């Protein structure tokens, strides 16, 4: 796979110019045909056609071997433990010198705008990438232009009640309609009368209703019984090879390892971007029911892919899964003993090295991070540092300009 990756690096298609004096409909048709030429899959098809010298027998025998998959689309959803998955992908891609499709000037692809290839840093039509993994509003047709046809599409979901609670805590100060919430328990006040503090057209309102549906580029204002909800869910299932479940994070990583043909060391992790427990609102059964009703489309999405997830676990084998999870826990515990001062995450104000201090929500410092041991064995120092590095810092280390993100961070911290 290394030789294949060196072959696609820097590939791009020839530009096609068409001069026509025909009707508007025909012109549009020819422009669409022209743009199809400028995609990674077509570039790869031409490359493979030129370089293919392998006999049918040898191609068949090679396909039976398990080789690490390197072409990956990770649809990073909000408040789903996706930052921890991102760190795993950053480390794997950096280790193997893979090519990331990164945003330019910020840490997301101009979210909440729908994803466009032109949002990728230094994008050239027809160029191929290995990994796409930053926040975006998903558009499969656009994303597929960046990756070879063998790319693996993965995403992660979370129970909509917990996701809504987390999203409300993290983003509600960025949603002006919620500024009118005056009670002690703003989340409960919102759920008792959500329509009073929500409008589909209002600024940043998408953070507070069916956020998963919105992230996937779907209509987050559909009611759960709208037939378009299940239609959209079935369409999504055609695009994603694996949907992880945050509540079963270790099992999810084992399935991911199996799908990608990676090693156990490739999926080691420390939990990133987690909140201190005292900031989490405990919803009673009545409030949970209201949160589910308000996020009904997300609930149907979660139910569907939770069922497919456990079908995958059954196919993998329960006993085999148990053994693999135990091995992952042992290796994570070993790395924590080697790397982490005190063995646990700490509040942002207690993090000594600014490189490891995570981004905080507006007006709060509730996101935890880590201190590294000062006497870490030199042979583990680099991997320890990478495993605790938050997303923003890691992106900078990988050469991404984040001037817009850092400007917003400065304004946020200055104003609040």
Coordinates of C-alpha atoms in Angstrom, one line a residue:
X1 CA 0.0 0.0 0.0
X2 CA 3.0 2.3 0.5
X3 CA 3.9 2.1 -3.2
X4 CA 0.3 2.9 -4.2
X5 CA 0.2 5.9 -1.9
X6 CA 3.5 7.3 -3.4
X7 CA 1.9 6.8 -6.8
X8 CA -1.2 9.0 -6.1
X9 CA 0.6 11.8 -4.4
X10 CA 0.1 15.0 -6.2
X11 CA -2.1 13.5 -8.9
X12 CA -4.5 15.8 -10.7
X13 CA -6.7 15.7 -13.8
X14 CA -6.3 17.7 -17.0
X15 CA -8.6 20.7 -17.2
X16 CA -11.3 20.6 -19.8
X17 CA -12.5 23.8 -21.5
X18 CA -15.7 23.7 -23.5
X19 CA -17.0 26.6 -25.5
X20 CA -20.7 26.3 -26.4
X21 CA -23.4 28.6 -27.8
X22 CA -26.3 26.4 -26.9
X23 CA -29.2 26.5 -24.5
X24 CA -28.7 27.0 -20.8
X25 CA -29.8 23.5 -20.0
X26 CA -27.3 21.9 -22.4
X27 CA -24.5 24.1 -21.1
X28 CA -25.2 23.0 -17.6
X29 CA -25.2 19.4 -18.7
X30 CA -21.8 19.7 -20.3
X31 CA -20.3 21.6 -17.3
X32 CA -21.5 18.8 -15.0
X33 CA -19.8 16.2 -17.3
X34 CA -16.6 18.3 -17.3
X35 CA -16.5 18.5 -13.5
X36 CA -16.8 14.7 -13.2
X37 CA -13.3 14.5 -14.8
X38 CA -11.7 16.3 -12.0
X39 CA -12.1 13.8 -9.2
X40 CA -9.8 11.5 -7.3
X41 CA -11.5 8.2 -8.4
X42 CA -11.1 9.0 -12.1
X43 CA -7.5 10.1 -11.5
X44 CA -6.8 6.8 -9.8
X45 CA -8.6 4.8 -12.5
X46 CA -6.2 6.3 -15.1
X47 CA -3.2 5.7 -12.9
X48 CA -4.1 2.1 -12.3
X49 CA -4.8 1.5 -16.0
X50 CA -1.4 2.8 -16.9
X51 CA 0.6 1.0 -14.2
X52 CA -1.4 -2.3 -13.9
X53 CA 1.0 -5.2 -14.8
X54 CA -0.3 -7.7 -12.2
X55 CA -1.6 -11.0 -13.5
X56 CA -5.2 -12.0 -12.5
X57 CA -3.8 -14.8 -10.3
X58 CA -1.4 -12.6 -8.4
X59 CA -4.0 -9.9 -7.9
X60 CA -6.4 -12.5 -6.5
X61 CA -3.9 -13.9 -4.0
X62 CA -2.9 -10.4 -2.9
X63 CA -6.5 -9.3 -2.2
X64 CA -6.8 -12.2 0.3
X65 CA -4.1 -10.7 2.5
X66 CA -5.0 -8.3 5.2
X67 CA -3.2 -5.0 4.6
X68 CA -3.8 -1.8 6.7
X69 CA -6.4 0.4 5.1
X70 CA -5.1 4.0 4.6
X71 CA -8.0 5.7 2.7
X72 CA -10.4 6.8 5.3
X73 CA -13.3 9.2 5.6
X74 CA -14.2 9.8 9.3
X75 CA -17.4 11.9 9.6
X76 CA -16.6 13.8 12.8
X77 CA -19.9 14.4 14.6
X78 CA -20.4 16.8 17.5
X79 CA -20.2 15.8 21.1
X80 CA -19.8 12.1 20.4
X81 CA -16.2 11.3 21.6
X82 CA -15.1 12.0 18.0
X83 CA -12.1 14.1 19.2
X84 CA -10.6 10.9 20.6
X85 CA -11.1 9.1 17.3
X86 CA -9.5 12.1 15.6
X87 CA -6.4 11.8 17.7
X88 CA -6.1 8.1 16.7
X89 CA -6.4 9.1 13.0
X90 CA -3.9 11.9 13.3
X91 CA -1.3 9.6 14.9
X92 CA -1.8 6.8 12.3
X93 CA -1.7 9.2 9.4
X94 CA 1.4 11.0 10.7
X95 CA 3.2 7.8 11.4
X96 CA 2.6 6.5 7.9
X97 CA 3.1 9.8 6.2
X98 CA -0.5 9.8 4.8
X99 CA -2.1 12.8 3.1
X100 CA -4.8 14.6 5.0
X101 CA -7.4 16.8 3.5
X102 CA -7.4 19.7 5.9
X103 CA -9.4 22.9 6.2
X104 CA -7.7 26.3 5.6
X105 CA -7.6 28.9 8.4
X106 CA -9.8 27.0 10.8
X107 CA -10.3 23.6 12.3
X108 CA -13.5 22.7 10.4
X109 CA -14.6 22.8 6.8
X110 CA -16.6 26.1 7.1
X111 CA -19.2 24.4 9.3
X112 CA -22.2 24.8 9.3
X113 CA -22.0 25.4 5.5
X114 CA -22.4 22.2 3.5
X115 CA -19.0 20.7 2.6
X116 CA -17.3 21.6 -0.7
X117 CA -14.0 20.4 -2.1
X118 CA -12.9 24.0 -2.5
X119 CA -12.8 24.3 1.3
X120 CA -9.8 21.9 1.4
X121 CA -6.5 23.6 1.8
X122 CA -4.6 23.9 -1.5
X123 CA -7.2 21.8 -3.2
X124 CA -6.7 21.0 -6.9
X125 CA -9.4 19.2 -8.9
X126 CA -8.5 15.5 -9.3
X127 CA -6.1 15.4 -6.4
X128 CA -6.3 12.4 -4.1
X129 CA -6.1 12.3 -0.3
X130 CA -5.9 9.5 2.2
X131 CA -7.8 10.9 5.2
X132 CA -10.7 13.3 5.6
X133 CA -11.6 13.7 9.3
X134 CA -12.4 17.3 10.4
X135 CA -15.8 18.7 11.3
X136 CA -18.0 19.3 8.3
X137 CA -21.6 19.3 7.2
X138 CA -21.6 16.0 5.3
X139 CA -22.1 15.8 1.5
X140 CA -21.1 12.4 0.2
X141 CA -21.0 13.5 -3.5
X142 CA -18.4 16.2 -2.6
X143 CA -16.4 14.1 -0.2
X144 CA -16.1 11.2 -2.6
X145 CA -14.3 13.5 -5.1
X146 CA -11.3 13.6 -2.7
X147 CA -10.8 9.9 -2.0
X148 CA -10.0 6.7 -3.9
X149 CA -12.9 4.3 -4.5
X150 CA -11.6 1.9 -1.8
X151 CA -12.0 4.5 0.9
X152 CA -13.6 3.4 4.1
X153 CA -16.4 5.6 5.5
X154 CA -16.8 5.7 9.3
X155 CA -18.7 7.8 11.7
X156 CA -19.8 7.8 15.4
X157 CA -23.2 8.4 17.1
X158 CA -24.2 9.0 20.7
X159 CA -27.4 8.5 22.6
X160 CA -29.4 11.7 21.6
X161 CA -30.4 12.5 25.2
X162 CA -26.8 12.7 26.4
X163 CA -25.7 14.4 23.2
X164 CA -28.4 17.0 23.6
X165 CA -27.4 17.7 27.2
X166 CA -23.7 18.0 26.1
X167 CA -24.5 20.2 23.1
X168 CA -26.7 22.5 25.2
X169 CA -24.1 22.9 27.8
X170 CA -21.3 23.5 25.3
X171 CA -23.1 25.7 22.7
X172 CA -26.2 27.4 24.3
X173 CA -24.3 30.6 24.9
X174 CA -23.6 30.8 21.2
X175 CA -27.3 30.5 20.4
X176 CA -28.8 34.0 20.9
X177 CA -32.4 32.8 21.4
X178 CA -31.4 30.9 24.5
X179 CA -30.1 34.1 26.1
X180 CA -33.6 34.7 27.4
X181 CA -33.4 31.6 29.6
X182 CA -33.3 33.1 33.1
X183 CA -33.9 30.2 35.4
X184 CA -31.4 28.3 37.5
X185 CA -31.8 25.1 35.4
X186 CA -31.7 26.5 31.8
X187 CA -31.7 23.0 30.2
X188 CA -34.9 22.0 32.0
X189 CA -36.5 25.4 31.2
X190 CA -35.7 24.9 27.5
X191 CA -37.1 21.4 27.4
X192 CA -40.4 22.5 29.1
X193 CA -41.0 24.9 26.2
X194 CA -38.4 24.5 23.4
X195 CA -40.4 26.4 20.8
X196 CA -40.1 29.6 22.8
X197 CA -36.3 29.5 22.5
X198 CA -35.9 27.9 19.1
X199 CA -36.4 28.9 15.5
X200 CA -35.1 26.9 12.5
X201 CA -33.8 30.1 10.9
X202 CA -32.2 31.6 14.1
X203 CA -28.4 31.9 14.4
X204 CA -26.7 28.6 15.5
X205 CA -30.1 27.1 16.3
X206 CA -29.1 23.7 14.7
X207 CA -26.9 23.0 17.8
X208 CA -30.1 22.5 19.8
X209 CA -32.2 20.1 17.7
X210 CA -31.3 16.9 16.0
X211 CA -27.6 17.9 15.7
X212 CA -26.6 14.5 14.3
X213 CA -29.1 14.9 11.5
X214 CA -27.8 18.3 10.8
X215 CA -24.2 17.2 10.8
X216 CA -25.0 14.6 8.1
X217 CA -26.4 17.3 5.9
X218 CA -30.0 16.4 6.6
X219 CA -33.1 18.4 7.6
X220 CA -32.8 18.6 11.4
X221 CA -36.3 20.0 11.7
X222 CA -38.1 16.9 10.5
X223 CA -40.4 15.2 13.0
X224 CA -39.6 11.6 13.9
X225 CA -42.6 10.2 12.1
X226 CA -41.9 12.0 8.9
X227 CA -41.2 9.3 6.2
X228 CA -38.2 11.3 5.0
X229 CA -36.4 10.5 8.3
X230 CA -36.2 6.8 7.6
X231 CA -35.5 7.4 3.9
X232 CA -32.5 9.6 4.9
X233 CA -31.3 7.0 7.4
X234 CA -31.3 4.3 4.8
X235 CA -29.5 6.5 2.4
X236 CA -26.8 7.2 5.0
X237 CA -26.4 3.4 5.6
X238 CA -25.4 3.0 2.0
X239 CA -22.5 5.4 2.4
X240 CA -20.9 4.3 5.7
X241 CA -19.1 1.0 6.2
X242 CA -19.1 1.3 10.0
X243 CA -21.0 3.4 12.4
X244 CA -19.4 3.5 15.9
X245 CA -21.4 4.0 19.1
X246 CA -20.0 6.3 21.8
X247 CA -21.5 4.4 24.7
X248 CA -19.6 1.3 23.5
X249 CA -16.4 3.1 22.7
X250 CA -14.0 0.2 23.2
X251 CA -16.1 -2.3 21.3
X252 CA -16.3 0.4 18.5
X253 CA -12.5 0.7 18.3
X254 CA -12.1 -3.1 18.1
X255 CA -14.6 -3.2 15.1
X256 CA -12.7 -0.2 13.6
X257 CA -9.4 -2.0 14.0
X258 CA -10.8 -5.1 12.4
X259 CA -12.3 -3.2 9.5
X260 CA -9.1 -1.2 8.8
X261 CA -6.7 -4.2 9.5
X262 CA -4.8 -2.1 12.1
X263 CA -3.0 -3.3 15.2
X264 CA -4.0 -2.9 18.8
X265 CA -1.3 -0.2 19.3
X266 CA -2.9 1.8 16.4
X267 CA -6.1 2.4 18.5
X268 CA -4.6 3.2 21.9
X269 CA -6.2 6.3 23.3
X270 CA -6.7 8.7 26.2
X271 CA -10.1 10.2 26.4
X272 CA -10.0 13.7 25.0
X273 CA -12.3 16.7 25.2
X274 CA -14.2 15.2 28.2
X275 CA -16.1 17.4 30.7
X276 CA -15.7 17.4 34.4
X277 CA -18.5 15.4 35.9
X278 CA -19.8 18.3 38.0
X279 CA -20.8 20.2 34.9
X280 CA -23.1 17.4 33.6
X281 CA -26.8 17.9 34.1
X282 CA -28.6 14.8 35.4
X283 CA -32.0 14.6 33.6
X284 CA -34.9 12.9 35.3
X285 CA -37.1 10.5 33.3
X286 CA -39.6 13.2 32.4
X287 CA -36.8 15.5 31.0
X288 CA -35.2 12.6 29.2
X289 CA -38.5 11.8 27.5
X290 CA -38.8 15.4 26.4
X291 CA -35.3 15.5 25.1
X292 CA -36.0 12.3 23.1
X293 CA -39.2 13.8 21.7
X294 CA -37.4 17.1 20.8
X295 CA -34.6 15.1 19.1
X296 CA -36.8 12.4 17.5
X297 CA -35.0 12.2 14.2
X298 CA -31.7 11.7 16.0
X299 CA -33.3 9.0 18.1
X300 CA -34.4 7.1 15.1
X301 CA -31.0 7.5 13.6
X302 CA -29.4 6.2 16.7
X303 CA -31.8 3.2 17.1
X304 CA -31.1 2.1 13.5
X305 CA -27.3 2.2 13.7
X306 CA -27.2 0.9 17.3
X307 CA -29.0 -2.2 15.9
X308 CA -26.5 -2.6 13.0
X309 CA -23.6 -2.1 15.5
X310 CA -24.7 -5.0 17.7
X311 CA -25.2 -7.1 14.6
X312 CA -21.5 -6.4 13.7
X313 CA -20.5 -7.4 17.3
X314 CA -22.4 -10.7 17.0
X315 CA -20.7 -11.4 13.6
X316 CA -17.3 -10.6 15.2
X317 CA -18.0 -12.9 18.1
X318 CA -18.9 -12.0 21.7
X319 CA -16.1 -13.9 23.3
X320 CA -13.6 -12.7 20.8
X321 CA -14.8 -9.1 21.4
X322 CA -14.5 -9.5 25.1
X323 CA -10.8 -10.7 24.8
X324 CA -10.0 -7.8 22.5
X325 CA -11.6 -5.2 24.7
X326 CA -9.7 -6.6 27.7
X327 CA -6.4 -6.4 25.8
X328 CA -7.2 -2.8 24.7
X329 CA -7.9 -1.9 28.4
X330 CA -4.6 -3.4 29.5
X331 CA -2.6 -1.6 26.9
X332 CA -4.4 1.7 27.7
X333 CA -3.7 1.2 31.4
X334 CA -0.1 0.6 30.7
X335 CA 0.2 3.8 28.6
X336 CA -1.6 5.8 31.3
X337 CA 0.9 4.5 33.9
X338 CA 3.8 5.5 31.6
X339 CA 2.5 8.9 30.5
X340 CA 0.0 10.5 32.8
X341 CA 0.8 12.4 36.0
X342 CA -1.6 11.2 38.7
X343 CA -3.2 8.8 36.2
X344 CA -6.2 10.9 35.5
X345 CA -7.4 14.0 33.6
X346 CA -7.4 17.3 35.4
X347 CA -9.1 20.7 35.0
X348 CA -7.8 23.2 32.5
X349 CA -6.4 25.5 35.1
X350 CA -4.2 22.6 36.5
X351 CA -2.6 21.7 33.1
X352 CA 0.9 22.9 33.3
X353 CA 1.9 22.7 29.6
X354 CA -0.2 25.0 27.4
X355 CA 0.2 22.7 24.5
X356 CA -2.0 20.2 26.2
X357 CA -4.7 22.6 27.3
X358 CA -8.0 21.9 25.4
X359 CA -10.3 24.4 23.8
X360 CA -13.1 25.5 26.2
X361 CA -16.8 26.4 25.6
X362 CA -17.8 30.0 25.8
X363 CA -17.8 31.4 29.3
X364 CA -16.5 28.1 31.0
X365 CA -13.5 26.0 31.7
X366 CA -15.1 22.6 32.0
X367 CA -13.1 20.5 29.5
X368 CA -10.4 18.3 31.0
X369 CA -6.9 17.6 29.9
X370 CA -3.7 15.9 31.1
X371 CA -0.3 16.5 32.6
X372 CA 2.5 14.3 31.5
X373 CA 4.9 12.7 33.9
X374 CA 8.2 14.6 34.2
X375 CA 10.2 11.4 34.3
X376 CA 8.6 9.7 31.3
X377 CA 10.9 7.2 29.7
X378 CA 12.4 9.0 26.6
X379 CA 11.4 6.3 24.2
X380 CA 7.7 6.9 25.2
X381 CA 7.9 10.7 25.4
X382 CA 6.8 11.4 21.8
X383 CA 3.8 9.0 21.8
X384 CA 2.7 10.2 25.2
X385 CA 2.7 13.8 24.0
X386 CA 0.8 13.0 20.8
X387 CA -1.9 11.0 22.8
X388 CA -2.7 14.0 25.0
X389 CA -2.5 16.7 22.4
X390 CA -5.9 18.4 21.8
X391 CA -7.2 18.8 18.3
X392 CA -6.3 22.4 17.7
X393 CA -2.7 22.0 18.8
X394 CA -2.3 18.7 16.8
X395 CA -3.6 20.4 13.7
X396 CA -1.1 23.2 14.2
X397 CA 1.7 20.6 14.6
X398 CA 0.6 19.0 11.3
X399 CA 1.0 22.4 9.5
X400 CA -2.6 23.6 9.4
X401 CA -3.1 27.4 9.6
X402 CA -5.7 28.2 12.2
X403 CA -5.8 31.9 12.3
X404 CA -9.6 32.2 12.2
X405 CA -10.0 29.6 15.0
X406 CA -7.3 31.4 17.1
X407 CA -8.9 34.8 16.4
X408 CA -12.3 33.5 17.6
X409 CA -10.6 31.9 20.6
X410 CA -9.0 35.2 21.6
X411 CA -12.3 37.1 21.2
X412 CA -14.1 34.4 23.2
X413 CA -11.7 34.5 26.1
X414 CA -11.5 38.3 26.0
X415 CA -15.2 38.9 26.0
X416 CA -16.2 36.2 28.5

